């Protein structure tokens, strides 16, 4: 597989918005349909919207493709092949770039996985979320632990690369229980794990249940302890954090996600998809219609489902670069920030934060958050951006 060259990159994100069921913690743009989705019609709309995006971006070389959702593993392999062919028809897609597909253990079938591999997918990201059946039921997942382990085994057999997600800081989760579960997960992992703290998002069923005190999540101090434990265990196991919530064997980081965090460019195609790319000399934001059928109708009528967007000022770009880049262990390129912001960091503030052990310089060219800074990242970014 093509190795990461350290550049921000140019990615293509394809959003498949359909799920078999909506998880109670999820605030992503996902939708349940009780009748079969017309996949051929949606694939044609993806092709049409990509053609319009190509006119806006001009010729580009793609560094990664990500099929996210929703549940892209509900797509037929022929649909995946069709949308990947459309990417290659509009931009240059070198051999061996990372092409990721998100999958749920309940929608995993050997024949389908082999079909995705034949279509060009070379990395799969599984939504495991827990290795505990009680907590899987709490999280509204439709699979059990046996399903998850079967999906992991099958994915390791078929795909060159595998990642899977776990959610921690769940109700009543002790440090000992999380450490045992995390070590078990590392034993199954290939080269990448995404480990997220459970957050209560407004508008989700969990939000209402949490407000009604139907369950409680760990308090901030306990959540911080769980986070610190996660860093220690994964580091010891050879999967250190390269981003706040993502851990990998060195060299196996997600190229597509690095594009986001390095503040690269990406095209977003599909219902609710966002994009950020340079058009002319201006970085622009695109946001597509969220409702799948409304997006489909808009593309068929107008050639695009994009309903809003904006042009970013250099100062807004600098803020976004800082917000995204400090999530990474590699940090940010200082000269790139200075070129966008039109100034450097305020020396006294930077010196204070360094003295507090929250940020550190890497040579003369990069700045990164320390482990202590990562735990207060939002406040740190706000402080540096002033």
Short mmCIF file of C-alpha atoms in Angstrom, two decimals:
data_model
loop_
_atom_site.label_atom_id
_atom_site.label_comp_id
_atom_site.label_asym_id
_atom_site.label_seq_id
_atom_site.Cartn_x
_atom_site.Cartn_y
_atom_site.Cartn_z
CA UNK A 1 0.00 0.00 0.00
CA UNK A 2 1.21 3.50 -0.84
CA UNK A 3 2.98 5.04 2.15
CA UNK A 4 2.10 8.37 3.72
CA UNK A 5 4.50 11.06 2.49
CA UNK A 6 3.64 13.54 5.24
CA UNK A 7 1.71 15.93 2.97
CA UNK A 8 -1.76 17.21 3.89
CA UNK A 9 -3.21 15.36 0.89
CA UNK A 10 -6.40 15.42 -1.17
CA UNK A 11 -9.08 12.99 -0.05
CA UNK A 12 -12.50 11.97 -1.33
CA UNK A 13 -15.22 11.23 1.23
CA UNK A 14 -18.32 9.31 0.06
CA UNK A 15 -21.27 9.31 2.48
CA UNK A 16 -23.72 6.39 2.44
CA UNK A 17 -26.42 7.57 4.86
CA UNK A 18 -28.44 4.40 5.45
CA UNK A 19 -28.39 2.19 8.56
CA UNK A 20 -30.29 -0.92 9.61
CA UNK A 21 -31.04 0.84 12.94
CA UNK A 22 -30.17 4.15 14.56
CA UNK A 23 -27.88 3.87 17.59
CA UNK A 24 -29.10 5.94 20.57
CA UNK A 25 -25.79 7.80 20.98
CA UNK A 26 -25.34 8.64 17.28
CA UNK A 27 -25.74 12.18 15.94
CA UNK A 28 -24.32 11.39 12.49
CA UNK A 29 -26.40 11.88 9.37
CA UNK A 30 -27.82 8.35 9.23
CA UNK A 31 -31.29 7.15 8.26
CA UNK A 32 -33.26 3.91 8.52
CA UNK A 33 -35.31 2.81 5.50
CA UNK A 34 -37.75 -0.10 5.73
CA UNK A 35 -37.94 -0.50 1.97
CA UNK A 36 -34.96 -1.40 -0.24
CA UNK A 37 -32.83 1.58 -1.29
CA UNK A 38 -32.50 2.12 -5.05
CA UNK A 39 -28.73 1.74 -5.00
CA UNK A 40 -28.28 2.11 -8.77
CA UNK A 41 -30.09 5.45 -8.68
CA UNK A 42 -27.99 6.68 -5.76
CA UNK A 43 -24.78 5.48 -7.46
CA UNK A 44 -25.69 7.49 -10.56
CA UNK A 45 -26.28 10.55 -8.37
CA UNK A 46 -22.85 10.06 -6.77
CA UNK A 47 -21.34 9.95 -10.26
CA UNK A 48 -23.15 13.10 -11.30
CA UNK A 49 -22.21 15.07 -8.19
CA UNK A 50 -18.57 14.00 -8.51
CA UNK A 51 -18.48 15.30 -12.07
CA UNK A 52 -19.61 18.68 -10.78
CA UNK A 53 -17.03 18.62 -8.00
CA UNK A 54 -14.32 17.82 -10.55
CA UNK A 55 -15.19 21.04 -12.40
CA UNK A 56 -14.68 22.95 -9.16
CA UNK A 57 -11.44 21.31 -7.99
CA UNK A 58 -9.73 20.86 -11.34
CA UNK A 59 -7.43 17.91 -11.91
CA UNK A 60 -6.08 16.51 -8.66
CA UNK A 61 -4.26 13.42 -7.43
CA UNK A 62 -6.22 11.58 -4.75
CA UNK A 63 -4.34 10.39 -1.66
CA UNK A 64 -7.20 8.50 0.04
CA UNK A 65 -10.85 7.53 -0.37
CA UNK A 66 -13.22 6.91 2.53
CA UNK A 67 -16.70 5.37 2.32
CA UNK A 68 -18.42 6.45 5.53
CA UNK A 69 -21.91 6.53 6.90
CA UNK A 70 -24.37 5.48 7.89
CA UNK A 71 -23.43 1.93 7.13
CA UNK A 72 -21.56 1.58 3.83
CA UNK A 73 -21.43 -2.19 4.33
CA UNK A 74 -25.14 -2.21 3.46
CA UNK A 75 -24.06 -1.27 -0.09
CA UNK A 76 -23.83 -3.98 -2.70
CA UNK A 77 -20.26 -4.56 -3.89
CA UNK A 78 -21.42 -3.43 -7.34
CA UNK A 79 -22.47 -0.09 -5.84
CA UNK A 80 -19.10 0.33 -4.14
CA UNK A 81 -17.37 -0.49 -7.40
CA UNK A 82 -19.49 2.03 -9.29
CA UNK A 83 -18.73 4.94 -6.95
CA UNK A 84 -15.02 4.08 -6.80
CA UNK A 85 -14.94 3.98 -10.61
CA UNK A 86 -16.54 7.43 -10.60
CA UNK A 87 -13.75 8.77 -8.37
CA UNK A 88 -11.15 7.42 -10.80
CA UNK A 89 -13.06 8.90 -13.75
CA UNK A 90 -12.80 12.39 -12.29
CA UNK A 91 -9.43 12.54 -10.54
CA UNK A 92 -6.13 10.67 -10.70
CA UNK A 93 -6.20 7.67 -8.34
CA UNK A 94 -2.71 6.15 -8.00
CA UNK A 95 -2.36 2.43 -7.40
CA UNK A 96 -2.16 1.41 -3.76
CA UNK A 97 -3.73 4.44 -2.08
CA UNK A 98 -5.77 3.82 1.05
CA UNK A 99 -9.45 3.06 0.30
CA UNK A 100 -11.45 2.55 3.50
CA UNK A 101 -14.98 1.26 3.99
CA UNK A 102 -16.83 1.44 7.31
CA UNK A 103 -18.71 -1.72 8.27
CA UNK A 104 -20.89 -3.00 11.08
CA UNK A 105 -20.46 -6.57 12.30
CA UNK A 106 -24.12 -7.33 11.61
CA UNK A 107 -23.76 -6.54 7.91
CA UNK A 108 -20.61 -8.59 7.40
CA UNK A 109 -20.73 -11.45 4.94
CA UNK A 110 -17.71 -13.18 3.43
CA UNK A 111 -19.04 -12.91 -0.12
CA UNK A 112 -19.79 -9.22 0.30
CA UNK A 113 -16.39 -8.50 1.87
CA UNK A 114 -14.64 -10.27 -0.99
CA UNK A 115 -16.73 -8.20 -3.39
CA UNK A 116 -15.59 -4.98 -1.70
CA UNK A 117 -11.99 -6.14 -1.91
CA UNK A 118 -12.39 -6.89 -5.62
CA UNK A 119 -13.88 -3.40 -6.10
CA UNK A 120 -10.70 -1.84 -4.67
CA UNK A 121 -11.31 -1.46 -0.92
CA UNK A 122 -8.08 -2.26 0.92
CA UNK A 123 -8.92 -1.12 4.45
CA UNK A 124 -12.02 -1.76 6.56
CA UNK A 125 -13.12 0.03 9.72
CA UNK A 126 -15.46 -2.02 11.93
CA UNK A 127 -17.92 -0.45 14.37
CA UNK A 128 -17.38 -2.95 17.20
CA UNK A 129 -17.87 -0.40 20.04
CA UNK A 130 -17.64 -2.89 22.95
CA UNK A 131 -16.47 -6.40 23.78
CA UNK A 132 -19.19 -6.86 26.36
CA UNK A 133 -22.70 -8.01 25.44
CA UNK A 134 -24.40 -6.03 28.20
CA UNK A 135 -22.83 -2.80 27.03
CA UNK A 136 -23.49 -3.62 23.37
CA UNK A 137 -27.19 -3.83 24.21
CA UNK A 138 -26.98 -0.55 26.15
CA UNK A 139 -25.34 1.11 23.13
CA UNK A 140 -28.16 -0.12 20.88
CA UNK A 141 -25.87 -2.29 18.77
CA UNK A 142 -27.44 -5.11 16.78
CA UNK A 143 -24.45 -7.44 17.05
CA UNK A 144 -23.00 -9.39 19.94
CA UNK A 145 -19.39 -10.09 20.87
CA UNK A 146 -19.31 -13.32 18.84
CA UNK A 147 -20.50 -11.41 15.76
CA UNK A 148 -17.81 -8.79 16.31
CA UNK A 149 -15.01 -11.31 16.68
CA UNK A 150 -16.19 -13.17 13.60
CA UNK A 151 -16.20 -9.94 11.60
CA UNK A 152 -12.69 -9.07 12.82
CA UNK A 153 -11.38 -12.50 11.84
CA UNK A 154 -12.98 -12.30 8.40
CA UNK A 155 -11.72 -8.75 7.80
CA UNK A 156 -8.17 -9.74 8.76
CA UNK A 157 -8.36 -12.59 6.27
CA UNK A 158 -9.62 -10.50 3.32
CA UNK A 159 -8.27 -6.94 3.71
CA UNK A 160 -4.65 -5.78 3.93
CA UNK A 161 -5.58 -3.35 6.71
CA UNK A 162 -8.14 -3.31 9.50
CA UNK A 163 -9.28 -0.88 12.17
CA UNK A 164 -12.08 -1.15 14.66
CA UNK A 165 -13.77 1.26 17.04
CA UNK A 166 -14.47 0.96 20.76
CA UNK A 167 -16.42 3.37 22.96
CA UNK A 168 -15.27 3.76 26.56
CA UNK A 169 -16.28 5.89 29.56
CA UNK A 170 -19.51 3.92 29.57
CA UNK A 171 -21.81 3.87 32.63
CA UNK A 172 -20.24 2.14 35.65
CA UNK A 173 -17.06 1.28 33.72
CA UNK A 174 -14.15 0.78 36.09
CA UNK A 175 -10.49 1.23 35.26
CA UNK A 176 -9.86 -2.50 35.71
CA UNK A 177 -12.75 -3.47 33.44
CA UNK A 178 -11.66 -1.06 30.69
CA UNK A 179 -8.04 -2.19 30.91
CA UNK A 180 -9.06 -5.84 30.53
CA UNK A 181 -11.33 -5.03 27.57
CA UNK A 182 -8.71 -2.84 25.93
CA UNK A 183 -6.00 -5.49 26.25
CA UNK A 184 -8.39 -8.05 24.76
CA UNK A 185 -9.09 -5.67 21.85
CA UNK A 186 -5.39 -5.13 21.23
CA UNK A 187 -5.03 -8.89 20.95
CA UNK A 188 -7.51 -8.89 18.06
CA UNK A 189 -6.32 -5.67 16.44
CA UNK A 190 -4.24 -5.70 13.27
CA UNK A 191 -2.60 -2.28 13.19
CA UNK A 192 -5.14 0.40 14.16
CA UNK A 193 -7.72 1.12 16.87
CA UNK A 194 -10.09 4.08 17.27
CA UNK A 195 -10.99 4.58 20.93
CA UNK A 196 -13.65 7.19 21.71
CA UNK A 197 -15.12 8.41 24.97
CA UNK A 198 -18.90 8.19 25.14
CA UNK A 199 -20.32 11.68 24.71
CA UNK A 200 -23.94 12.72 25.10
CA UNK A 201 -24.98 14.60 21.97
CA UNK A 202 -28.02 16.86 21.90
CA UNK A 203 -30.87 15.50 19.80
CA UNK A 204 -30.04 11.84 20.41
CA UNK A 205 -32.11 9.40 22.49
CA UNK A 206 -29.24 9.21 24.97
CA UNK A 207 -29.47 12.96 25.49
CA UNK A 208 -33.06 12.72 26.74
CA UNK A 209 -32.35 9.61 28.83
CA UNK A 210 -29.29 11.20 30.39
CA UNK A 211 -31.15 14.39 31.24
CA UNK A 212 -33.87 12.27 32.84
CA UNK A 213 -31.14 10.60 34.93
CA UNK A 214 -31.88 7.17 33.49
CA UNK A 215 -28.14 6.56 33.40
CA UNK A 216 -24.94 8.36 34.33
CA UNK A 217 -21.58 8.51 32.60
CA UNK A 218 -18.25 8.81 34.41
CA UNK A 219 -17.52 12.20 35.94
CA UNK A 220 -14.76 14.27 34.33
CA UNK A 221 -12.05 13.06 36.73
CA UNK A 222 -12.87 9.39 36.16
CA UNK A 223 -13.14 9.97 32.40
CA UNK A 224 -9.68 11.58 32.50
CA UNK A 225 -8.33 8.54 34.34
CA UNK A 226 -9.82 6.25 31.68
CA UNK A 227 -8.21 8.39 28.98
CA UNK A 228 -4.80 8.27 30.67
CA UNK A 229 -5.06 4.51 31.09
CA UNK A 230 -5.88 4.20 27.40
CA UNK A 231 -2.73 6.07 26.44
CA UNK A 232 -0.51 3.96 28.69
CA UNK A 233 -1.89 0.58 27.64
CA UNK A 234 -1.84 1.28 23.91
CA UNK A 235 1.66 2.78 24.06
CA UNK A 236 2.95 -0.31 25.87
CA UNK A 237 1.32 -2.54 23.27
CA UNK A 238 2.94 -0.76 20.31
CA UNK A 239 -0.17 1.15 19.18
CA UNK A 240 0.56 4.66 20.45
CA UNK A 241 -1.88 7.51 19.97
CA UNK A 242 -1.10 9.49 16.83
CA UNK A 243 -4.26 11.55 17.39
CA UNK A 244 -6.43 12.13 20.46
CA UNK A 245 -8.64 9.07 19.84
CA UNK A 246 -6.70 7.07 17.27
CA UNK A 247 -3.92 4.56 17.85
CA UNK A 248 -1.77 2.73 15.35
CA UNK A 249 1.37 0.78 14.77
CA UNK A 250 3.77 3.42 13.40
CA UNK A 251 3.24 3.61 9.65
CA UNK A 252 -0.33 2.29 9.84
CA UNK A 253 -2.09 5.58 10.64
CA UNK A 254 -5.29 6.32 8.71
CA UNK A 255 -4.14 8.33 5.68
CA UNK A 256 -7.61 9.74 5.13
CA UNK A 257 -8.02 10.97 8.68
CA UNK A 258 -4.52 12.46 8.56
CA UNK A 259 -5.77 14.56 5.65
CA UNK A 260 -8.43 16.08 7.91
CA UNK A 261 -6.09 16.69 10.84
CA UNK A 262 -3.25 18.03 8.69
CA UNK A 263 -5.78 20.46 7.24
CA UNK A 264 -5.57 19.03 3.76
CA UNK A 265 -8.25 19.22 1.10
CA UNK A 266 -11.14 16.84 0.58
CA UNK A 267 -14.24 16.54 -1.53
CA UNK A 268 -17.42 15.37 0.21
CA UNK A 269 -20.04 13.59 -1.89
CA UNK A 270 -23.38 12.24 -0.72
CA UNK A 271 -26.20 13.29 1.62
CA UNK A 272 -24.93 15.56 4.37
CA UNK A 273 -21.31 15.33 3.22
CA UNK A 274 -18.95 18.24 3.90
CA UNK A 275 -15.99 19.23 1.76
CA UNK A 276 -13.06 21.63 2.09
CA UNK A 277 -10.92 22.35 -0.92
CA UNK A 278 -9.24 25.16 -2.78
CA UNK A 279 -11.26 26.56 -5.68
CA UNK A 280 -9.22 29.08 -7.59
CA UNK A 281 -7.13 30.52 -4.77
CA UNK A 282 -9.79 30.37 -2.06
CA UNK A 283 -10.45 27.54 0.37
CA UNK A 284 -14.17 26.87 0.34
CA UNK A 285 -16.54 24.77 2.41
CA UNK A 286 -19.34 22.71 0.83
CA UNK A 287 -22.27 21.24 2.78
CA UNK A 288 -24.77 18.90 1.13
CA UNK A 289 -28.47 18.41 1.81
CA UNK A 290 -28.79 15.97 4.72
CA UNK A 291 -32.01 14.15 3.81
CA UNK A 292 -31.11 11.31 1.42
CA UNK A 293 -34.10 11.49 -0.89
CA UNK A 294 -33.99 15.29 -1.00
CA UNK A 295 -30.29 15.13 -1.85
CA UNK A 296 -31.03 12.61 -4.58
CA UNK A 297 -33.73 14.81 -6.10
CA UNK A 298 -31.47 17.88 -5.98
CA UNK A 299 -28.63 16.08 -7.77
CA UNK A 300 -30.98 14.72 -10.43
CA UNK A 301 -32.47 18.15 -11.00
CA UNK A 302 -29.46 20.44 -10.51
CA UNK A 303 -26.39 18.25 -10.76
CA UNK A 304 -25.47 18.85 -7.12
CA UNK A 305 -26.87 18.28 -3.65
CA UNK A 306 -24.75 21.05 -2.12
CA UNK A 307 -27.06 23.46 -0.35
CA UNK A 308 -24.64 25.78 1.43
CA UNK A 309 -21.02 26.71 1.79
CA UNK A 310 -18.68 29.56 2.42
CA UNK A 311 -15.29 30.98 1.54
CA UNK A 312 -12.86 30.92 4.43
CA UNK A 313 -10.65 33.86 5.25
CA UNK A 314 -6.95 33.14 5.87
CA UNK A 315 -7.54 33.85 9.57
CA UNK A 316 -10.37 31.28 9.69
CA UNK A 317 -8.09 28.80 7.95
CA UNK A 318 -5.39 29.42 10.55
CA UNK A 319 -7.86 28.74 13.36
CA UNK A 320 -9.02 25.53 11.71
CA UNK A 321 -5.45 24.38 11.08
CA UNK A 322 -4.67 24.91 14.76
CA UNK A 323 -7.84 23.17 15.92
CA UNK A 324 -7.25 20.13 13.75
CA UNK A 325 -3.47 19.91 13.82
CA UNK A 326 -2.96 20.01 17.57
CA UNK A 327 -4.98 16.80 17.81
CA UNK A 328 -2.02 15.06 16.20
CA UNK A 329 1.07 13.83 18.01
CA UNK A 330 3.11 15.29 15.14
CA UNK A 331 1.59 18.74 15.78
CA UNK A 332 1.51 21.57 13.26
CA UNK A 333 3.97 23.31 10.97
CA UNK A 334 4.48 26.70 12.57
CA UNK A 335 5.36 28.48 9.31
CA UNK A 336 2.10 27.27 7.74
CA UNK A 337 0.08 28.68 10.61
CA UNK A 338 2.00 31.96 10.47
CA UNK A 339 1.47 32.28 6.71
CA UNK A 340 -2.30 31.96 7.13
CA UNK A 341 -2.66 34.00 10.32
CA UNK A 342 -0.35 36.76 9.13
CA UNK A 343 1.50 36.65 12.45
CA UNK A 344 3.22 34.26 14.82
CA UNK A 345 2.03 33.05 18.19
CA UNK A 346 2.10 35.66 20.94
CA UNK A 347 5.52 35.01 22.54
CA UNK A 348 4.53 35.52 26.19
CA UNK A 349 1.48 33.30 25.89
CA UNK A 350 3.44 30.60 24.10
CA UNK A 351 6.20 30.77 26.69
CA UNK A 352 3.64 30.46 29.50
CA UNK A 353 2.00 27.41 27.92
CA UNK A 354 5.40 25.80 27.40
CA UNK A 355 6.26 26.50 31.01
CA UNK A 356 3.04 24.82 32.09
CA UNK A 357 4.04 21.75 30.12
CA UNK A 358 1.08 21.99 27.74
CA UNK A 359 2.89 22.55 24.42
CA UNK A 360 6.36 21.84 23.14
CA UNK A 361 8.43 22.67 20.08
CA UNK A 362 9.77 19.96 17.77
CA UNK A 363 12.98 21.39 16.36
CA UNK A 364 12.45 24.85 14.92
CA UNK A 365 9.54 24.03 12.66
CA UNK A 366 6.73 22.30 14.54
CA UNK A 367 4.60 22.81 17.63
CA UNK A 368 2.57 20.12 19.36
CA UNK A 369 0.47 19.56 22.44
CA UNK A 370 2.08 17.51 25.19
CA UNK A 371 0.15 14.61 26.76
CA UNK A 372 -0.98 17.04 29.46
CA UNK A 373 -2.06 19.52 26.78
CA UNK A 374 -4.04 16.85 24.96
CA UNK A 375 -6.25 16.42 28.01
CA UNK A 376 -7.26 20.12 27.91
CA UNK A 377 -7.03 20.53 24.15
CA UNK A 378 -10.04 22.80 23.58
CA UNK A 379 -8.82 25.32 26.15
CA UNK A 380 -5.28 25.08 24.80
CA UNK A 381 -6.37 25.82 21.22
CA UNK A 382 -8.48 28.77 22.38
CA UNK A 383 -5.51 30.15 24.31
CA UNK A 384 -3.07 29.86 21.40
CA UNK A 385 -5.50 31.34 18.86
CA UNK A 386 -6.01 34.60 20.75
#
